[in-house]
Tab-separated table of C-alpha atoms and ligand atoms in Angstrom:
chain	number	residue	atom	x	y	z
A	1037	MET	CA	-8.544	-41.164	-31.051
A	1038	VAL	CA	-8.570	-40.992	-27.258
A	1039	VAL	CA	-8.319	-37.512	-25.865
A	1040	ASP	CA	-6.247	-37.165	-22.757
A	1041	ARG	CA	-8.334	-34.728	-20.755
A	1042	ASN	CA	-5.884	-34.631	-17.892
A	1043	ALA	CA	-3.099	-33.581	-20.226
A	1044	GLN	CA	-5.345	-30.868	-21.634
A	1045	TRP	CA	-6.180	-29.685	-18.164
A	1046	GLU	CA	-2.498	-29.549	-17.256
A	1047	ARG	CA	-1.818	-27.403	-20.296
A	1048	VAL	CA	-4.717	-25.086	-19.508
A	1049	ARG	CA	-3.449	-24.716	-15.996
A	1050	ALA	CA	0.102	-24.107	-17.092
A	1051	ARG	CA	-1.052	-21.359	-19.396
A	1052	LEU	CA	-3.138	-19.705	-16.688
A	1053	ARG	CA	-0.245	-20.001	-14.304
A	1054	THR	CA	1.998	-17.880	-16.467
A	1055	GLU	CA	-0.812	-15.406	-16.963
A	1056	VAL	CA	-1.920	-14.856	-13.398
A	1057	GLY	CA	1.404	-15.335	-11.652
A	1058	GLU	CA	2.574	-17.776	-9.064
A	1059	ALA	CA	0.805	-16.165	-6.173
A	1060	ALA	CA	-2.709	-16.145	-7.571
A	1061	TYR	CA	-2.110	-19.541	-9.072
A	1062	SER	CA	-1.299	-21.248	-5.821
A	1063	SER	CA	-4.150	-19.562	-3.968
A	1064	TRP	CA	-6.910	-20.109	-6.448
A	1065	LEU	CA	-6.043	-22.349	-9.379
A	1066	LYS	CA	-3.874	-25.041	-7.909
A	1067	PRO	CA	-6.581	-26.401	-5.598
A	1068	ILE	CA	-8.933	-26.969	-8.560
A	1069	THR	CA	-9.371	-30.539	-9.769
A	1070	LEU	CA	-10.782	-31.749	-13.026
A	1071	ALA	CA	-13.895	-33.831	-12.495
A	1072	GLY	CA	-14.433	-34.595	-16.143
A	1073	VAL	CA	-15.571	-33.371	-19.528
A	1074	ALA	CA	-18.920	-34.360	-20.911
A	1075	ASP	CA	-21.499	-32.915	-23.302
A	1076	CYS	CA	-19.214	-30.033	-24.207
A	1077	VAL	CA	-18.968	-29.013	-20.554
A	1078	VAL	CA	-15.789	-29.028	-18.512
A	1079	ARG	CA	-16.511	-29.836	-14.868
A	1080	LEU	CA	-14.130	-28.630	-12.233
A	1081	ASN	CA	-14.176	-29.099	-8.472
A	1082	VAL	CA	-13.017	-26.775	-5.742
A	1083	PRO	CA	-13.009	-27.369	-1.983
A	1084	THR	CA	-15.185	-24.471	-0.832
A	1085	ARG	CA	-18.061	-22.415	-2.018
A	1086	PHE	CA	-16.110	-19.260	-1.425
A	1087	MET	CA	-13.401	-20.507	-3.726
A	1088	ARG	CA	-15.897	-21.508	-6.315
A	1089	ASP	CA	-17.363	-18.008	-6.390
A	1090	TRP	CA	-13.925	-16.554	-6.623
A	1091	VAL	CA	-12.784	-18.807	-9.409
A	1092	VAL	CA	-15.979	-18.321	-11.380
A	1093	LYS	CA	-15.764	-14.581	-11.027
A	1094	HIS	CA	-12.123	-14.137	-11.825
A	1095	TYR	CA	-10.916	-16.999	-13.926
A	1096	ALA	CA	-13.827	-18.754	-15.576
A	1097	ASP	CA	-13.763	-16.753	-18.780
A	1098	ARG	CA	-10.066	-17.251	-19.269
A	1099	MET	CA	-10.387	-20.924	-18.469
A	1100	ARG	CA	-13.045	-21.370	-21.063
A	1101	THR	CA	-10.941	-19.617	-23.666
A	1102	CYS	CA	-7.944	-21.782	-22.837
A	1103	TRP	CA	-10.027	-24.923	-22.974
A	1104	ARG	CA	-11.361	-23.954	-26.375
A	1105	GLU	CA	-7.831	-23.741	-27.610
A	1106	GLU	CA	-7.473	-27.371	-26.582
A	1107	ASP	CA	-10.871	-28.445	-27.784
A	1108	ALA	CA	-12.970	-26.148	-29.952
A	1109	GLY	CA	-16.098	-28.094	-29.003
A	1110	ILE	CA	-16.077	-26.962	-25.384
A	1111	GLU	CA	-19.002	-24.699	-24.599
A	1112	SER	CA	-18.735	-23.943	-20.942
A	1113	VAL	CA	-16.836	-24.512	-17.755
A	1114	GLU	CA	-18.680	-25.391	-14.573
A	1115	VAL	CA	-17.255	-25.199	-11.118
A	1116	ALA	CA	-18.690	-27.260	-8.276
A	1117	VAL	CA	-17.941	-27.431	-4.584
A	1118	VAL	CA	-16.599	-30.672	-3.238
A	1119	THR	CA	-15.396	-30.813	0.314
A	1120	ALA	CA	-11.889	-32.087	0.915
A	1121	ALA	CA	-13.129	-35.313	2.470
A	1122	VAL	CA	-15.324	-36.066	-0.513
A	1123	MET	CA	-12.546	-35.175	-2.885
A	1124	SER	CA	-9.952	-37.439	-1.383
A	1125	ALA	CA	-12.448	-40.266	-1.097
A	1126	GLY	CA	-13.018	-39.864	-4.804
A	1127	ARG	CA	-16.760	-39.840	-4.478
A	1128	ARG	CA	-19.135	-37.994	-6.679
A	1129	PRO	CA	-19.164	-34.261	-6.140
A	1130	THR	CA	-21.955	-32.688	-4.215
A	1131	THR	CA	-23.134	-29.640	-5.980
A	1132	ALA	CA	-23.540	-26.403	-4.127
A	1133	GLY	CA	-26.293	-23.832	-4.194
A	1134	ALA	CA	-29.846	-23.845	-2.876
A	1135	ASN	CA	-31.162	-25.435	-6.033
A	1136	GLY	CA	-28.538	-28.112	-5.963
A	1137	ALA	CA	-27.029	-27.107	-9.291
A	1138	ALA	CA	-23.474	-26.000	-9.803
A	1139	GLU	CA	-23.173	-22.489	-11.043
A	1140	SER	CA	-22.202	-22.168	-14.634
A	1141	ALA	CA	-19.317	-19.984	-15.597
A	1142	ASP	CA	-21.463	-18.322	-18.200
A	1143	GLY	CA	-23.022	-15.096	-17.145
A	1144	ALA	CA	-21.780	-15.399	-13.580
A	1145	ALA	CA	-19.009	-12.881	-13.869
A	1146	GLU	CA	-19.703	-9.817	-11.752
A	1147	PRO	CA	-17.821	-6.667	-12.538
A	1148	GLN	CA	-14.911	-6.246	-10.173
A	1149	ARG	CA	-12.726	-3.388	-9.136
A	1150	GLY	CA	-9.441	-5.179	-9.695
A	1151	THR	CA	-8.341	-8.323	-7.992
A	1152	GLU	CA	-7.384	-7.328	-4.567
A	1153	THR	CA	-6.344	-10.771	-3.522
A	1154	ASP	CA	-3.657	-11.204	-6.113
A	1155	VAL	CA	-0.142	-10.634	-5.009
A	1156	ASP	CA	1.702	-8.215	-7.226
A	1157	PRO	CA	5.149	-9.585	-8.048
A	1158	ARG	CA	6.503	-6.119	-8.757
A	1159	PHE	CA	6.531	-5.276	-5.076
A	1160	THR	CA	9.587	-6.993	-3.661
A	1161	PHE	CA	11.987	-6.551	-0.784
A	1162	GLU	CA	14.731	-5.892	-3.311
A	1163	ASN	CA	13.072	-2.811	-4.679
A	1164	PHE	CA	11.905	-1.493	-1.345
A	1165	ILE	CA	14.243	1.289	-0.290
A	1166	VAL	CA	15.055	1.264	3.375
A	1167	GLY	CA	15.667	4.383	5.435
A	1168	LYS	CA	15.221	5.502	9.011
A	1169	PRO	CA	11.463	6.013	8.702
A	1170	ASN	CA	10.711	2.467	7.559
A	1171	GLU	CA	13.586	0.288	8.736
A	1172	LEU	CA	11.725	-1.362	11.589
A	1173	ALA	CA	8.805	-2.237	9.348
A	1174	TYR	CA	11.134	-3.554	6.661
A	1175	HIS	CA	13.127	-5.794	8.969
A	1176	ALA	CA	10.021	-7.066	10.709
A	1177	ALA	CA	8.442	-7.879	7.351
A	1178	LEU	CA	11.538	-9.684	6.164
A	1179	ARG	CA	11.668	-11.694	9.346
A	1180	VAL	CA	8.051	-12.777	8.968
A	1181	ALA	CA	8.660	-13.803	5.364
A	1182	GLU	CA	11.724	-15.885	6.132
A	1183	ALA	CA	11.281	-17.273	9.626
A	1184	ASP	CA	10.582	-20.974	10.006
A	1185	SER	CA	8.158	-20.319	12.799
A	1186	VAL	CA	6.001	-17.335	13.614
A	1187	PRO	CA	8.266	-14.646	15.109
A	1188	PHE	CA	5.555	-12.301	16.334
A	1189	ASN	CA	1.861	-12.364	15.864
A	1190	PRO	CA	0.337	-10.344	14.418
A	1191	LEU	CA	2.772	-8.156	12.562
A	1192	TYR	CA	0.956	-4.857	12.429
A	1193	LEU	CA	2.237	-2.301	9.911
A	1194	ALA	CA	1.014	1.189	10.720
A	1195	GLY	CA	1.603	4.181	8.492
A	1196	GLY	CA	0.001	6.894	6.413
A	1197	VAL	CA	-1.179	6.637	2.830
A	1198	GLY	CA	1.407	5.793	0.207
A	1199	LEU	CA	4.242	4.971	2.559
A	1200	GLY	CA	4.736	1.375	1.469
A	1201	LYS	CA	2.455	-0.813	3.597
A	1202	THR	CA	0.921	-2.657	0.680
A	1203	HIS	CA	4.312	-2.925	-0.981
A	1204	LEU	CA	5.736	-4.649	2.086
A	1205	MET	CA	2.772	-6.990	2.365
A	1206	HIS	CA	3.139	-8.135	-1.226
A	1207	ALA	CA	6.858	-8.546	-0.683
A	1208	ILE	CA	6.184	-10.754	2.328
A	1209	ALA	CA	3.714	-12.874	0.390
A	1210	SER	CA	6.041	-13.405	-2.583
A	1211	GLN	CA	9.049	-14.178	-0.471
A	1212	TYR	CA	7.141	-16.510	1.818
A	1213	ARG	CA	5.706	-18.416	-1.113
A	1214	LYS	CA	9.123	-18.784	-2.629
A	1215	ARG	CA	10.456	-20.163	0.603
A	1216	PHE	CA	7.458	-22.320	1.493
A	1217	PRO	CA	5.808	-23.241	-1.813
A	1218	THR	CA	3.306	-25.598	-0.261
A	1219	ARG	CA	1.981	-23.229	2.354
A	1220	ARG	CA	-1.111	-21.168	1.716
A	1221	VAL	CA	-1.120	-17.418	1.896
A	1222	VAL	CA	-4.185	-15.279	1.605
A	1223	TYR	CA	-3.707	-11.587	1.023
A	1224	MET	CA	-6.807	-9.447	1.024
A	1225	SER	CA	-7.867	-5.906	1.687
A	1226	ALA	CA	-10.170	-5.479	4.668
A	1227	GLU	CA	-12.697	-4.030	2.271
A	1228	ARG	CA	-12.637	-7.206	0.246
A	1229	PHE	CA	-12.841	-9.301	3.384
A	1230	THR	CA	-15.969	-7.390	4.352
A	1231	TYR	CA	-17.457	-7.800	0.912
A	1232	GLU	CA	-16.817	-11.523	0.817
A	1233	PHE	CA	-18.157	-11.999	4.308
A	1234	ILE	CA	-21.376	-10.159	3.536
A	1235	ARG	CA	-21.781	-12.266	0.420
A	1236	ALA	CA	-21.203	-15.410	2.402
A	1237	LEU	CA	-23.878	-14.327	4.878
A	1238	ARG	CA	-26.270	-13.685	2.055
A	1239	ASP	CA	-25.504	-16.976	0.369
A	1240	LYS	CA	-25.594	-18.822	3.668
A	1241	SER	CA	-22.092	-20.078	3.041
A	1242	THR	CA	-20.375	-18.754	6.121
A	1243	MET	CA	-19.130	-22.223	6.989
A	1244	GLU	CA	-17.096	-22.349	3.799
A	1245	PHE	CA	-15.927	-18.842	4.411
A	1246	LYS	CA	-14.657	-19.761	7.869
A	1247	GLU	CA	-13.121	-22.937	6.562
A	1248	LEU	CA	-11.171	-21.133	3.864
A	1249	PHE	CA	-9.764	-18.514	6.171
A	1250	ARG	CA	-8.910	-20.940	8.900
A	1251	SER	CA	-7.001	-23.206	6.591
A	1252	VAL	CA	-4.339	-20.702	5.636
A	1253	ASP	CA	-0.775	-20.553	6.884
A	1254	MET	CA	-0.528	-16.824	6.531
A	1255	LEU	CA	-3.363	-14.342	6.500
A	1256	MET	CA	-2.693	-10.789	5.397
A	1257	ILE	CA	-5.368	-8.145	5.776
A	1258	ASP	CA	-4.552	-4.779	4.277
A	1259	ASP	CA	-6.074	-1.514	5.515
A	1260	VAL	CA	-7.799	-3.037	8.492
A	1261	GLN	CA	-9.308	0.319	9.453
A	1262	PHE	CA	-12.044	-0.491	6.902
A	1263	ILE	CA	-13.666	-3.002	9.182
A	1264	ALA	CA	-14.096	-0.403	11.916
A	1265	GLY	CA	-17.762	0.144	12.594
A	1266	LYS	CA	-18.845	-2.971	10.673
A	1267	GLU	CA	-19.934	-5.069	13.574
A	1268	SER	CA	-20.623	-8.481	12.172
A	1269	THR	CA	-17.575	-8.401	9.928
A	1270	GLN	CA	-15.478	-7.367	12.858
A	1271	GLU	CA	-16.846	-10.195	14.925
A	1272	GLU	CA	-16.046	-12.693	12.193
A	1273	PHE	CA	-12.606	-11.252	11.695
A	1274	PHE	CA	-11.986	-11.436	15.424
A	1275	HIS	CA	-12.849	-15.127	15.504
A	1276	THR	CA	-10.737	-15.904	12.462
A	1277	PHE	CA	-7.911	-13.926	13.952
A	1278	ASN	CA	-8.061	-15.767	17.260
A	1279	ALA	CA	-8.363	-19.146	15.613
A	1280	LEU	CA	-5.283	-18.522	13.484
A	1281	ILE	CA	-3.263	-17.179	16.397
A	1282	ASP	CA	-4.137	-20.297	18.383
A	1283	LEU	CA	-2.976	-22.441	15.473
A	1284	HIS	CA	0.315	-20.491	15.329
A	1285	ARG	CA	-0.396	-19.213	11.859
A	1286	GLN	CA	1.098	-15.911	10.842
A	1287	ILE	CA	-1.120	-12.864	10.598
A	1288	VAL	CA	-0.039	-9.619	8.982
A	1289	ILE	CA	-2.183	-6.530	9.304
A	1290	SER	CA	-1.782	-3.066	7.900
A	1291	SER	CA	-3.561	0.111	8.798
A	1292	ASP	CA	-3.238	3.835	8.391
A	1293	ARG	CA	-3.144	4.166	12.172
A	1294	SER	CA	-1.943	2.289	15.212
A	1295	PRO	CA	-4.259	-0.152	16.999
A	1296	SER	CA	-4.879	2.297	19.824
A	1297	ASP	CA	-6.025	4.934	17.333
A	1298	LEU	CA	-8.535	2.702	15.580
A	1299	GLU	CA	-11.994	4.026	16.219
A	1300	ASN	CA	-15.262	2.112	16.259
A	1301	ILE	CA	-13.565	-1.110	17.022
A	1302	GLU	CA	-14.134	-3.286	20.032
A	1303	ASP	CA	-11.633	-2.960	22.849
A	1304	ARG	CA	-10.800	-6.658	22.870
A	1305	MET	CA	-10.065	-6.498	19.148
A	1306	ARG	CA	-7.959	-3.402	19.519
A	1307	SER	CA	-5.868	-4.890	22.259
A	1308	ARG	CA	-5.379	-8.146	20.382
A	1309	LEU	CA	-4.197	-6.325	17.286
A	1310	GLY	CA	-1.423	-4.820	19.341
A	1311	TRP	CA	-0.270	-8.113	20.835
A	1312	GLY	CA	2.476	-8.844	18.386
A	1313	LEU	CA	4.763	-6.289	16.859
A	1314	VAL	CA	3.419	-2.903	15.859
A	1315	ALA	CA	5.863	-1.435	13.334
A	1316	ASP	CA	5.307	2.190	12.433
A	1317	ILE	CA	6.182	3.448	8.986
A	1318	HIS	CA	6.955	7.104	9.492
A	1319	ALA	CA	6.713	9.886	6.951
A	1320	THR	CA	9.628	9.802	4.522
A	1321	ASP	CA	12.655	11.997	5.023
A	1322	TYR	CA	14.683	13.662	2.314
A	1323	GLU	CA	17.328	10.931	2.082
A	1324	LEU	CA	14.742	8.196	1.713
A	1325	ARG	CA	12.875	10.109	-0.953
A	1326	LEU	CA	16.055	10.676	-2.904
A	1327	GLY	CA	16.968	6.990	-2.601
A	1328	ILE	CA	13.543	5.955	-3.871
A	1329	LEU	CA	13.743	8.341	-6.823
A	1330	GLN	CA	17.184	7.111	-7.788
A	1331	SER	CA	16.090	3.514	-7.628
A	1332	LYS	CA	12.923	4.150	-9.656
A	1333	ALA	CA	14.865	6.041	-12.293
A	1334	ASP	CA	17.364	3.164	-12.504
A	1335	GLN	CA	14.580	0.631	-12.781
A	1336	LEU	CA	13.110	2.559	-15.668
A	1337	GLY	CA	16.528	2.860	-17.273
A	1338	ALA	CA	16.199	6.623	-17.300
A	1339	THR	CA	18.930	9.144	-16.676
A	1340	VAL	CA	17.652	12.035	-14.671
A	1341	PRO	CA	20.022	14.842	-13.663
A	1342	ALA	CA	20.834	14.844	-9.960
A	1343	PRO	CA	19.512	18.375	-9.355
A	1344	VAL	CA	16.122	17.284	-10.705
A	1345	LEU	CA	15.978	14.275	-8.400
A	1346	GLU	CA	17.037	16.445	-5.492
A	1347	PHE	CA	14.433	19.007	-6.352
A	1348	LEU	CA	11.707	16.369	-6.460
A	1349	ALA	CA	12.870	14.867	-3.174
A	1350	HIS	CA	12.723	18.305	-1.593
A	1351	LYS	CA	9.391	19.263	-3.009
A	1352	ILE	CA	7.173	16.217	-3.125
A	1353	THR	CA	7.014	15.303	0.500
A	1354	SER	CA	3.500	13.991	0.930
A	1355	ASN	CA	3.966	10.340	0.058
A	1356	VAL	CA	5.855	7.926	-2.132
A	1357	ARG	CA	3.013	7.402	-4.551
A	1358	GLU	CA	3.000	11.074	-5.474
A	1359	LEU	CA	6.754	11.094	-5.627
A	1360	GLU	CA	6.705	8.266	-8.161
A	1361	GLY	CA	3.875	9.926	-10.021
A	1362	GLY	CA	5.918	13.102	-10.278
A	1363	LEU	CA	8.940	11.296	-11.631
A	1364	ASN	CA	6.822	9.430	-14.158
A	1365	ARG	CA	5.275	12.615	-15.397
A	1366	VAL	CA	8.629	14.260	-15.853
A	1367	LEU	CA	9.911	11.251	-17.786
A	1368	ALA	CA	6.801	11.006	-19.924
A	1369	TYR	CA	7.002	14.668	-20.786
A	1370	SER	CA	10.617	14.528	-21.829
A	1371	ASN	CA	9.914	11.445	-23.933
A	1372	LEU	CA	6.997	13.091	-25.586
A	1373	VAL	CA	8.626	16.353	-26.513
A	1374	GLY	CA	11.989	14.711	-27.122
A	1375	ARG	CA	13.924	17.076	-24.912
A	1376	PRO	CA	16.221	16.260	-22.005
A	1377	ILE	CA	14.919	16.718	-18.495
A	1378	THR	CA	15.863	19.972	-16.838
A	1379	LEU	CA	15.005	21.631	-13.567
A	1380	GLU	CA	12.930	24.164	-15.430
A	1381	SER	CA	10.888	21.702	-17.415
A	1382	THR	CA	10.340	19.742	-14.214
A	1383	GLN	CA	8.972	22.767	-12.410
A	1384	GLU	CA	6.747	23.506	-15.356
A	1385	VAL	CA	5.366	19.986	-15.741
A	1386	LEU	CA	4.712	19.532	-12.060
A	1387	ARG	CA	3.349	22.921	-11.187
A	1388	ASP	CA	0.035	21.703	-9.798
A	1389	LEU	CA	1.601	18.860	-7.859
A	1390	LEU	CA	4.210	21.140	-6.362
A	1391	ARG	CA	1.618	23.636	-5.312
A	1392	ALA	CA	-0.440	20.951	-3.597
A	1393	ASN	CA	2.618	19.821	-1.696
A	1394	ASP	CA	3.571	23.341	-0.754
A	1395	ARG	CA	0.280	23.953	0.857
A	1396	ARG	CA	0.952	21.247	3.335
A	1397	VAL	CA	3.498	23.275	5.257
A	1398	SER	CA	1.693	26.109	6.959
A	1399	ILE	CA	3.052	29.398	8.187
A	1400	GLU	CA	1.974	28.378	11.692
A	1401	ASP	CA	4.017	25.160	11.472
A	1402	ILE	CA	7.038	27.110	10.423
A	1403	GLN	CA	6.664	29.672	13.196
A	1404	LYS	CA	6.252	26.950	15.782
A	1405	ARG	CA	9.241	24.937	14.641
A	1406	VAL	CA	11.492	27.912	14.317
A	1407	ALA	CA	10.499	29.249	17.735
A	1408	GLU	CA	11.201	25.860	19.291
A	1409	HIS	CA	14.492	25.554	17.532
A	1410	PHE	CA	15.819	28.959	18.614
A	1411	ASN	CA	14.203	28.705	21.988
A	1412	VAL	CA	12.049	31.790	21.722
A	1413	ARG	CA	8.345	32.074	22.475
A	1414	ILE	CA	5.910	31.588	19.627
A	1415	GLY	CA	4.475	34.980	20.574
A	1416	ASP	CA	7.796	36.533	19.569
A	1417	MET	CA	6.982	35.710	15.964
A	1418	HIS	CA	4.188	38.279	16.113
A	1419	SER	CA	5.563	40.719	18.654
A	1420	PRO	CA	7.067	44.100	17.748
A	1421	ARG	CA	10.244	43.355	19.710
A	1422	ARG	CA	13.372	44.018	17.711
A	1423	ALA	CA	16.054	42.551	19.920
A	1424	ARG	CA	18.399	40.449	17.775
A	1425	ALA	CA	17.618	37.333	19.851
A	1426	VAL	CA	14.043	37.354	18.601
A	1427	ALA	CA	14.401	39.297	15.374
A	1428	ARG	CA	16.772	36.797	13.779
A	1429	PRO	CA	14.569	33.731	14.396
A	1430	ARG	CA	11.640	35.741	13.099
A	1431	GLN	CA	13.557	36.491	9.912
A	1432	VAL	CA	14.464	32.853	9.527
A	1433	ALA	CA	10.800	31.949	9.853
A	1434	MET	CA	9.827	34.508	7.205
A	1435	TYR	CA	12.530	33.227	4.917
A	1436	LEU	CA	11.287	29.663	5.315
A	1437	CYS	CA	7.719	30.759	4.684
A	1438	LYS	CA	8.818	32.255	1.408
A	1439	GLN	CA	10.764	29.112	0.501
A	1440	LEU	CA	8.320	26.471	1.592
A	1441	THR	CA	4.892	27.949	0.981
A	1442	THR	CA	3.247	29.699	-1.910
A	1443	ARG	CA	2.087	32.595	0.245
A	1444	SER	CA	2.785	36.081	-1.012
A	1445	LEU	CA	4.968	38.545	0.841
A	1446	PRO	CA	1.988	40.585	2.155
A	1447	GLU	CA	0.272	37.409	3.335
A	1448	ILE	CA	3.382	36.344	5.170
A	1449	GLY	CA	3.757	39.800	6.680
A	1450	ARG	CA	0.213	39.729	8.007
A	1451	LYS	CA	0.893	36.466	9.823
A	1452	PHE	CA	3.907	37.986	11.518
A	1453	GLY	CA	2.067	40.551	13.595
A	1454	GLY	CA	0.801	42.574	10.650
A	1455	ARG	CA	4.188	43.488	9.243
A	1456	ASP	CA	4.647	45.150	5.914
A	1457	HIS	CA	5.644	43.105	2.852
A	1458	THR	CA	8.874	45.106	2.561
A	1459	THR	CA	9.854	43.836	6.007
A	1460	VAL	CA	9.417	40.283	4.790
A	1461	MET	CA	11.412	41.002	1.654
A	1462	HIS	CA	14.158	42.487	3.757
A	1463	ALA	CA	14.172	39.413	5.996
A	1464	VAL	CA	14.445	37.067	3.037
A	1465	ARG	CA	17.376	39.009	1.575
A	1466	LYS	CA	19.080	39.270	4.928
A	1467	ILE	CA	18.911	35.538	5.546
A	1468	GLU	CA	20.064	34.744	2.021
A	1469	GLU	CA	23.068	36.935	2.679
A	1470	LEU	CA	23.786	35.435	6.068
A	1471	ARG	CA	23.625	31.933	4.661
A	1472	GLN	CA	26.690	32.762	2.579
A	1473	SER	CA	28.735	33.904	5.540
A	1474	ASP	CA	27.378	31.888	8.444
A	1475	PRO	CA	27.574	28.114	7.898
A	1476	ALA	CA	26.103	27.347	11.306
A	1477	LEU	CA	22.990	29.342	10.543
A	1478	SER	CA	22.836	27.783	7.117
A	1479	GLU	CA	22.906	24.338	8.670
A	1480	ASP	CA	20.185	25.288	11.140
A	1481	ILE	CA	18.000	26.371	8.271
A	1482	ASP	CA	18.576	23.180	6.320
A	1483	LEU	CA	17.704	21.180	9.376
A	1484	LEU	CA	14.514	23.127	9.970
A	1485	ARG	CA	13.578	22.775	6.367
A	1486	ARG	CA	14.021	19.029	6.457
A	1487	MET	CA	11.951	18.740	9.603
A	1488	LEU	CA	9.202	20.830	8.121
A	1489	GLU	CA	9.170	18.926	4.867
A	1490	SER	CA	9.173	15.431	6.269
B	43	ADP	P1	0.380	2.204	1.222
B	43	ADP	O1	-0.139	0.825	1.083
B	43	ADP	O2	1.113	2.418	2.516
B	43	ADP	O3	-0.665	3.256	0.996
B	43	ADP	P2	1.938	1.499	-1.090
B	43	ADP	O4	2.604	0.285	-0.568
B	43	ADP	O5	0.804	1.298	-2.023
B	43	ADP	O6	1.479	2.454	0.098
B	43	ADP	O7	3.058	2.424	-1.768
B	43	ADP	C1	2.760	3.409	-2.740
B	43	ADP	C2	3.807	3.365	-3.818
B	43	ADP	O8	5.044	3.783	-3.305
B	43	ADP	C3	4.033	1.975	-4.385
B	43	ADP	O9	4.241	2.085	-5.763
B	43	ADP	C4	5.288	1.497	-3.695
B	43	ADP	O10	6.014	0.616	-4.496
B	43	ADP	C5	6.034	2.783	-3.476
B	43	ADP	N1	6.880	2.775	-2.273
B	43	ADP	C6	6.509	3.109	-1.020
B	43	ADP	N2	7.547	3.009	-0.173
B	43	ADP	C7	8.598	2.608	-0.896
B	43	ADP	C8	9.978	2.329	-0.594
B	43	ADP	N3	10.466	2.449	0.650
B	43	ADP	N4	10.778	1.930	-1.612
B	43	ADP	C9	10.306	1.815	-2.858
B	43	ADP	N5	9.036	2.060	-3.223
B	43	ADP	C10	8.167	2.453	-2.248
B	44	MG	MG1	-2.073	0.188	0.680
């Protein structure tokens, strides 16, 4: 019986495709060709050495398993480098490596910290909640993903930890691949880029490395601040970057800071990074946090009482990752103990998280904001003056300190010019009272609170 190896290979590939997802498939598995099967060894070809290393490291084991399901006699899978010219000419593959032998899949797998080049299909534009703090970044990302030609280059997403940079990058990659299935997208963290480049230097395969990166239609480098201070990597990145810009290929960069704030990076690099569109992702505000919580709860099919969501949106202000983590914990707890979610159980379950978030608003911040808002001097927060014009703002500040920090009454008193804790208690009561009767003051306080928490 004649075995159709090509049909087997197609089935193996199809299986891997459903396992790894469309994105990883088109980057890494689609370019592989079957050279043949002989002596219980499957021989595969890839166009670059870099790709070979990648495929061997990440997919060889699975490929071997899949092949064995087709043919139990298969012992190993070997991956060899064949340049595109050789491949299309159909000549015999040239093997890579100093010793001239193709690396075997067996024993070549290095331990990895997750596959940072794979695009995660869970991060989409649809489930990215848009609000004031991130609307520019969102619209810019969408434009890049859908435009027929490069709208701005590079797109530089700047924002603090956990504010959605990686989410947007994955969303761009998925959307772009859907729209342009034949184009090549490489998404990679800057850390990974550095790692691969250093490996290429060591293996003397920098030509292949360059070739791979310069053949892409869209290059996405996440957390670019990681290449700061790494001179040779930076140099290589700079050349790749320029080459792609010259070829009108899209580049998307993310970083926790703007190009001008990147340290240990060459001036020419810094200025080039800022050439396209720099879109800041600002800290979340209350409305955005609430929107995100509602959407996550819906996605999980969970019903969470509105006061609980509002409480979380008020309290967990640091970043979206923690916000999600908080919600997940609350849901897990209620599942586990089989009780509905309440405000009280939420406070209990999240005590440590809430405390960590509280600490982020300091008494000094509050005093400064309140003084600015009521147009009094910051010194008036500490001064003994009792005129209503300064005493009221001071009371508001004390009230907010009690609400937004975990400091005790005596501690708060000390920071307000060494006042007694009973003075602070009086201030808190007074403001609580006034909030009932004075809607304008109440609004001022809400506004201050939102500013301080965002
Ligand atoms: P960054 O890369 O900026 O550190 P991530 O993109 O990893 O942050 O986001 C952290 C988490 O928060 C992810 O799970 C992401 O899906 C979620 N997230 C961040 N911003 C939003 C948003 N606007 N809408 C929905 N989810 C978000
Ligand atoms: Mg990230």
